[in-house]
Amino acid sequence: MLCQLSVKNLAIVEAAQVDFTAGLNVVTGETGSGKSVLIGALSLLLGERADKGAIRGGAAEAVAEARFELARPDAVNALLDEAGLPPCEGGQLIIRRALAAASAGRCWINDAATTLQTLRTVGQQLVDMHGPYDHQSLLAADFQLDLLDAFGHCDSRRAAYREAYDAWRASRRERETLAGDSASADEEIDRLQYAIGEIEAAALTEDDEETLVARHAEAANAEAILSLGGTIGAALDGDDASAQHALAVAQQRLAELVHLLPEAEEWLAEARSAAVQVQELSRTINDRLQRIEADPGLIEQLEARMATVQKLKRRFGSTVSDVLAALERKTARLRELQSRSERLAALDGEIARHEALVRERAATLSRERQGAAGRLARAITRELRDLGFAKAAFEAALAPRDPGPTGADTVAFRFAPNPGEPASALRDIASSGEIARVMLATKSVLAEHDRIPVLIFDEIDANVGGEIGRAVGRKLRALARTHQVVSITHLPQVAAYGHSHFAVAKHTRNGRTCATIAAVDAEQRAAELARMLGGADLTPLLLEHAREMLQTCQQEPTPRS
């Protein structure tokens, strides 16, 4: 529900806060008192286009804020997550929007900056507004179809149809992708064959990465390596100046010393071990040097190999592994293109089977919708007669269309206010009062199926009075059994049915006009109803009449919507 609406520096409202309640909230006030500012503030919070001219004169910015409490926030949280916004904590959602006189406006959801489009998307889940403005979901053909299906309990049929439709669409999409343009496919085959042949001819292995670079470096430095290696070998195990010769002499002298100094035995063992290590090192170096090739032809061969590898890397990937992976992908794609004739034939069969199932399920869904459309039209027509359209007719007109995601039907809610006149689409109804009452009748019938929790009605009782006004009030109160309803009204017969009542007043302060809004208690409410009944002259008789009306309407059993 909409718990709180705050407005600052918007039109003639300097600062106002309304704490709405569950059920039917009625808002009243004299003409021009500022009731429309509330609607304007809500429209801004629902992402409607902003007019900087609405900023109160002399103010730098206007701010509107709404706080919602959501019993089931999962759907809204999913939208917030998709937009990268924080979720509703404890089911609380806060929307704020600021209009600046000298800069761009800003908007926030749960204190995180967001876009107008996100405001609109989230707002469509929360509030449905009815009156002389264009935030009316019931005018949308897709929404009308959703409501018809909800009323007719067509959900299972529609889901079965959608499953078949999605499979049909997937098969057609695969065929279009696979078929493409024959000339383009032939060109792609040629390109793939050339690339595959080029990579396969290179016979790449993982050794063509670091190992190849190392081999090239070795071949390029072969002469220096052999020269240094020879010097090292001679120093280790060469002439009388080598390390091996020196260790042999040391061992002889240590063997003699052992007879004179017993602990020299350990020294002799260490000398022998060192001699073995020097000998092993010399052998290892010599073996490795024997594999060094100081051959200019080898360098040319390795450089050619490196050039081939680099060329393939430039075309197919930054590493040898990338090039080999590209080979796998291109080979798979080539097989797919070369076998596309067989796959196309198989897809043609799949598409035919899916299409037959789609049309079968579409026909079943259409029959179910036709029955629901008649029942819905009769139910709404009965509601309209209670609302002053004694001879009016409502229809939910179905028309065939090519199969789409929601079936093979379009629906148009149509209304004929007077006998003998052709029915018109709801969007084409000229009178906002008429369309508002049509929507109230529709909402009354569909209340249990409409998932939008907050309904706003702006002067839905325009151009009616007396018993019709009371009928409007009863229906709004009945609708408030399943929704939170906010109704801006000029009729005391409607206002008396509200669970909560807010009065808007206009006064002058410091030479400027200001509007205020406040909840009214029982006695204040009777006075407000008396004003609506008879104007500014509140006689005792008028007050008594207002009290009786209020008591009667509040005690009257609430009919089911």
PDB file of C-alpha atoms in Angstrom, residues 336-434:
ATOM      1  CA  GLU A 336      27.551 -27.781 -39.603  1.00  0.00           C
ATOM      2  CA  LEU A 337      27.473 -25.865 -42.891  1.00  0.00           C
ATOM      3  CA  GLN A 338      28.338 -28.903 -44.968  1.00  0.00           C
ATOM      4  CA  SER A 339      25.522 -30.887 -43.354  1.00  0.00           C
ATOM      5  CA  ARG A 340      23.006 -28.028 -43.372  1.00  0.00           C
ATOM      6  CA  SER A 341      20.890 -29.580 -46.135  1.00  0.00           C
ATOM      7  CA  GLU A 342      20.108 -32.568 -43.930  1.00  0.00           C
ATOM      8  CA  ARG A 343      19.484 -30.340 -40.903  1.00  0.00           C
ATOM      9  CA  LEU A 344      17.256 -27.992 -42.916  1.00  0.00           C
ATOM     10  CA  ALA A 345      15.099 -30.905 -43.988  1.00  0.00           C
ATOM     11  CA  ALA A 346      14.837 -32.108 -40.384  1.00  0.00           C
ATOM     12  CA  LEU A 347      13.944 -28.576 -39.223  1.00  0.00           C
ATOM     13  CA  ASP A 348      11.203 -28.297 -41.837  1.00  0.00           C
ATOM     14  CA  GLY A 349       9.576 -31.351 -40.306  1.00  0.00           C
ATOM     15  CA  GLU A 350       9.974 -29.979 -36.779  1.00  0.00           C
ATOM     16  CA  ILE A 351       8.503 -26.619 -37.785  1.00  0.00           C
ATOM     17  CA  ALA A 352       5.459 -28.256 -39.364  1.00  0.00           C
ATOM     18  CA  ARG A 353       4.798 -30.332 -36.237  1.00  0.00           C
ATOM     19  CA  HIS A 354       5.257 -27.338 -33.924  1.00  0.00           C
ATOM     20  CA  GLU A 355       3.004 -25.140 -36.075  1.00  0.00           C
ATOM     21  CA  ALA A 356       0.217 -27.716 -36.055  1.00  0.00           C
ATOM     22  CA  LEU A 357       0.390 -27.887 -32.253  1.00  0.00           C
ATOM     23  CA  VAL A 358       0.464 -24.072 -31.982  1.00  0.00           C
ATOM     24  CA  ARG A 359      -2.668 -23.700 -34.096  1.00  0.00           C
ATOM     25  CA  GLU A 360      -4.451 -26.488 -32.226  1.00  0.00           C
ATOM     26  CA  ARG A 361      -3.708 -24.921 -28.831  1.00  0.00           C
ATOM     27  CA  ALA A 362      -4.473 -21.412 -30.145  1.00  0.00           C
ATOM     28  CA  ALA A 363      -7.925 -22.579 -31.244  1.00  0.00           C
ATOM     29  CA  THR A 364      -8.569 -24.120 -27.814  1.00  0.00           C
ATOM     30  CA  LEU A 365      -7.447 -20.908 -26.095  1.00  0.00           C
ATOM     31  CA  SER A 366      -9.598 -18.787 -28.430  1.00  0.00           C
ATOM     32  CA  ARG A 367     -12.718 -20.828 -27.619  1.00  0.00           C
ATOM     33  CA  GLU A 368     -12.051 -20.371 -23.908  1.00  0.00           C
ATOM     34  CA  ARG A 369     -11.547 -16.647 -24.402  1.00  0.00           C
ATOM     35  CA  GLN A 370     -14.758 -16.279 -26.412  1.00  0.00           C
ATOM     36  CA  GLY A 371     -16.774 -17.695 -23.537  1.00  0.00           C
ATOM     37  CA  ALA A 372     -14.950 -15.525 -21.002  1.00  0.00           C
ATOM     38  CA  ALA A 373     -15.432 -12.397 -23.155  1.00  0.00           C
ATOM     39  CA  GLY A 374     -19.208 -12.802 -23.124  1.00  0.00           C
ATOM     40  CA  ARG A 375     -19.352 -13.357 -19.373  1.00  0.00           C
ATOM     41  CA  LEU A 376     -17.029 -10.400 -18.744  1.00  0.00           C
ATOM     42  CA  ALA A 377     -19.080  -8.081 -20.967  1.00  0.00           C
ATOM     43  CA  ARG A 378     -22.324  -9.001 -19.182  1.00  0.00           C
ATOM     44  CA  ALA A 379     -20.758  -8.523 -15.742  1.00  0.00           C
ATOM     45  CA  ILE A 380     -19.301  -5.100 -16.557  1.00  0.00           C
ATOM     46  CA  THR A 381     -22.538  -3.996 -18.234  1.00  0.00           C
ATOM     47  CA  ARG A 382     -24.433  -4.777 -14.997  1.00  0.00           C
ATOM     48  CA  GLU A 383     -21.900  -2.720 -13.036  1.00  0.00           C
ATOM     49  CA  LEU A 384     -22.258   0.174 -15.483  1.00  0.00           C
ATOM     50  CA  ARG A 385     -26.019   0.263 -15.004  1.00  0.00           C
ATOM     51  CA  ASP A 386     -25.469   0.674 -11.279  1.00  0.00           C
ATOM     52  CA  LEU A 387     -23.222   3.647 -12.118  1.00  0.00           C
ATOM     53  CA  GLY A 388     -25.820   5.594 -14.101  1.00  0.00           C
ATOM     54  CA  PHE A 389     -25.481   4.066 -17.580  1.00  0.00           C
ATOM     55  CA  ALA A 390     -28.968   2.530 -17.686  1.00  0.00           C
ATOM     56  CA  LYS A 391     -28.826   1.624 -21.377  1.00  0.00           C
ATOM     57  CA  ALA A 392     -25.063   1.302 -21.818  1.00  0.00           C
ATOM     58  CA  ALA A 393     -23.345  -1.751 -23.223  1.00  0.00           C
ATOM     59  CA  PHE A 394     -19.830  -3.052 -22.786  1.00  0.00           C
ATOM     60  CA  GLU A 395     -18.128  -5.637 -24.929  1.00  0.00           C
ATOM     61  CA  ALA A 396     -14.814  -7.428 -25.046  1.00  0.00           C
ATOM     62  CA  ALA A 397     -14.392  -7.843 -28.781  1.00  0.00           C
ATOM     63  CA  LEU A 398     -12.050 -10.617 -29.906  1.00  0.00           C
ATOM     64  CA  ALA A 399     -10.494 -10.656 -33.379  1.00  0.00           C
ATOM     65  CA  PRO A 400      -8.213 -13.249 -34.973  1.00  0.00           C
ATOM     66  CA  ARG A 401      -4.561 -12.529 -35.626  1.00  0.00           C
ATOM     67  CA  ASP A 402      -1.475 -14.442 -36.624  1.00  0.00           C
ATOM     68  CA  PRO A 403      -0.163 -16.550 -33.738  1.00  0.00           C
ATOM     69  CA  GLY A 404       1.965 -14.495 -31.364  1.00  0.00           C
ATOM     70  CA  PRO A 405       3.367 -14.899 -27.868  1.00  0.00           C
ATOM     71  CA  THR A 406      -0.077 -14.510 -26.222  1.00  0.00           C
ATOM     72  CA  GLY A 407      -2.170 -16.484 -28.709  1.00  0.00           C
ATOM     73  CA  ALA A 408      -3.994 -15.907 -31.978  1.00  0.00           C
ATOM     74  CA  ASP A 409      -6.406 -13.247 -30.696  1.00  0.00           C
ATOM     75  CA  THR A 410      -6.554  -9.539 -30.086  1.00  0.00           C
ATOM     76  CA  VAL A 411      -9.064  -8.052 -27.669  1.00  0.00           C
ATOM     77  CA  ALA A 412     -10.558  -4.574 -27.531  1.00  0.00           C
ATOM     78  CA  PHE A 413     -12.672  -3.371 -24.619  1.00  0.00           C
ATOM     79  CA  ARG A 414     -15.458  -1.306 -26.183  1.00  0.00           C
ATOM     80  CA  PHE A 415     -18.212   0.850 -24.682  1.00  0.00           C
ATOM     81  CA  ALA A 416     -21.497   2.201 -26.021  1.00  0.00           C
ATOM     82  CA  PRO A 417     -23.016   4.692 -23.517  1.00  0.00           C
ATOM     83  CA  ASN A 418     -26.343   5.073 -25.326  1.00  0.00           C
ATOM     84  CA  PRO A 419     -28.644   2.713 -27.253  1.00  0.00           C
ATOM     85  CA  GLY A 420     -28.232   2.807 -30.997  1.00  0.00           C
ATOM     86  CA  GLU A 421     -24.726   4.247 -30.839  1.00  0.00           C
ATOM     87  CA  PRO A 422     -21.795   2.145 -32.039  1.00  0.00           C
ATOM     88  CA  ALA A 423     -19.405   0.928 -29.378  1.00  0.00           C
ATOM     89  CA  SER A 424     -16.064   2.745 -29.181  1.00  0.00           C
ATOM     90  CA  ALA A 425     -12.714   1.633 -27.857  1.00  0.00           C
ATOM     91  CA  LEU A 426     -12.122   2.841 -24.311  1.00  0.00           C
ATOM     92  CA  ARG A 427      -9.283   5.101 -25.455  1.00  0.00           C
ATOM     93  CA  ASP A 428     -11.653   6.901 -27.832  1.00  0.00           C
ATOM     94  CA  ILE A 429     -14.188   7.854 -25.151  1.00  0.00           C
ATOM     95  CA  ALA A 430     -14.168  11.640 -24.983  1.00  0.00           C
ATOM     96  CA  SER A 431     -15.458  12.200 -21.450  1.00  0.00           C
ATOM     97  CA  SER A 432     -13.012  11.566 -18.638  1.00  0.00           C
ATOM     98  CA  GLY A 433     -16.016  11.089 -16.343  1.00  0.00           C
ATOM     99  CA  GLU A 434     -17.388   8.362 -18.597  1.00  0.00           C
TER     100      GLU A 434
END
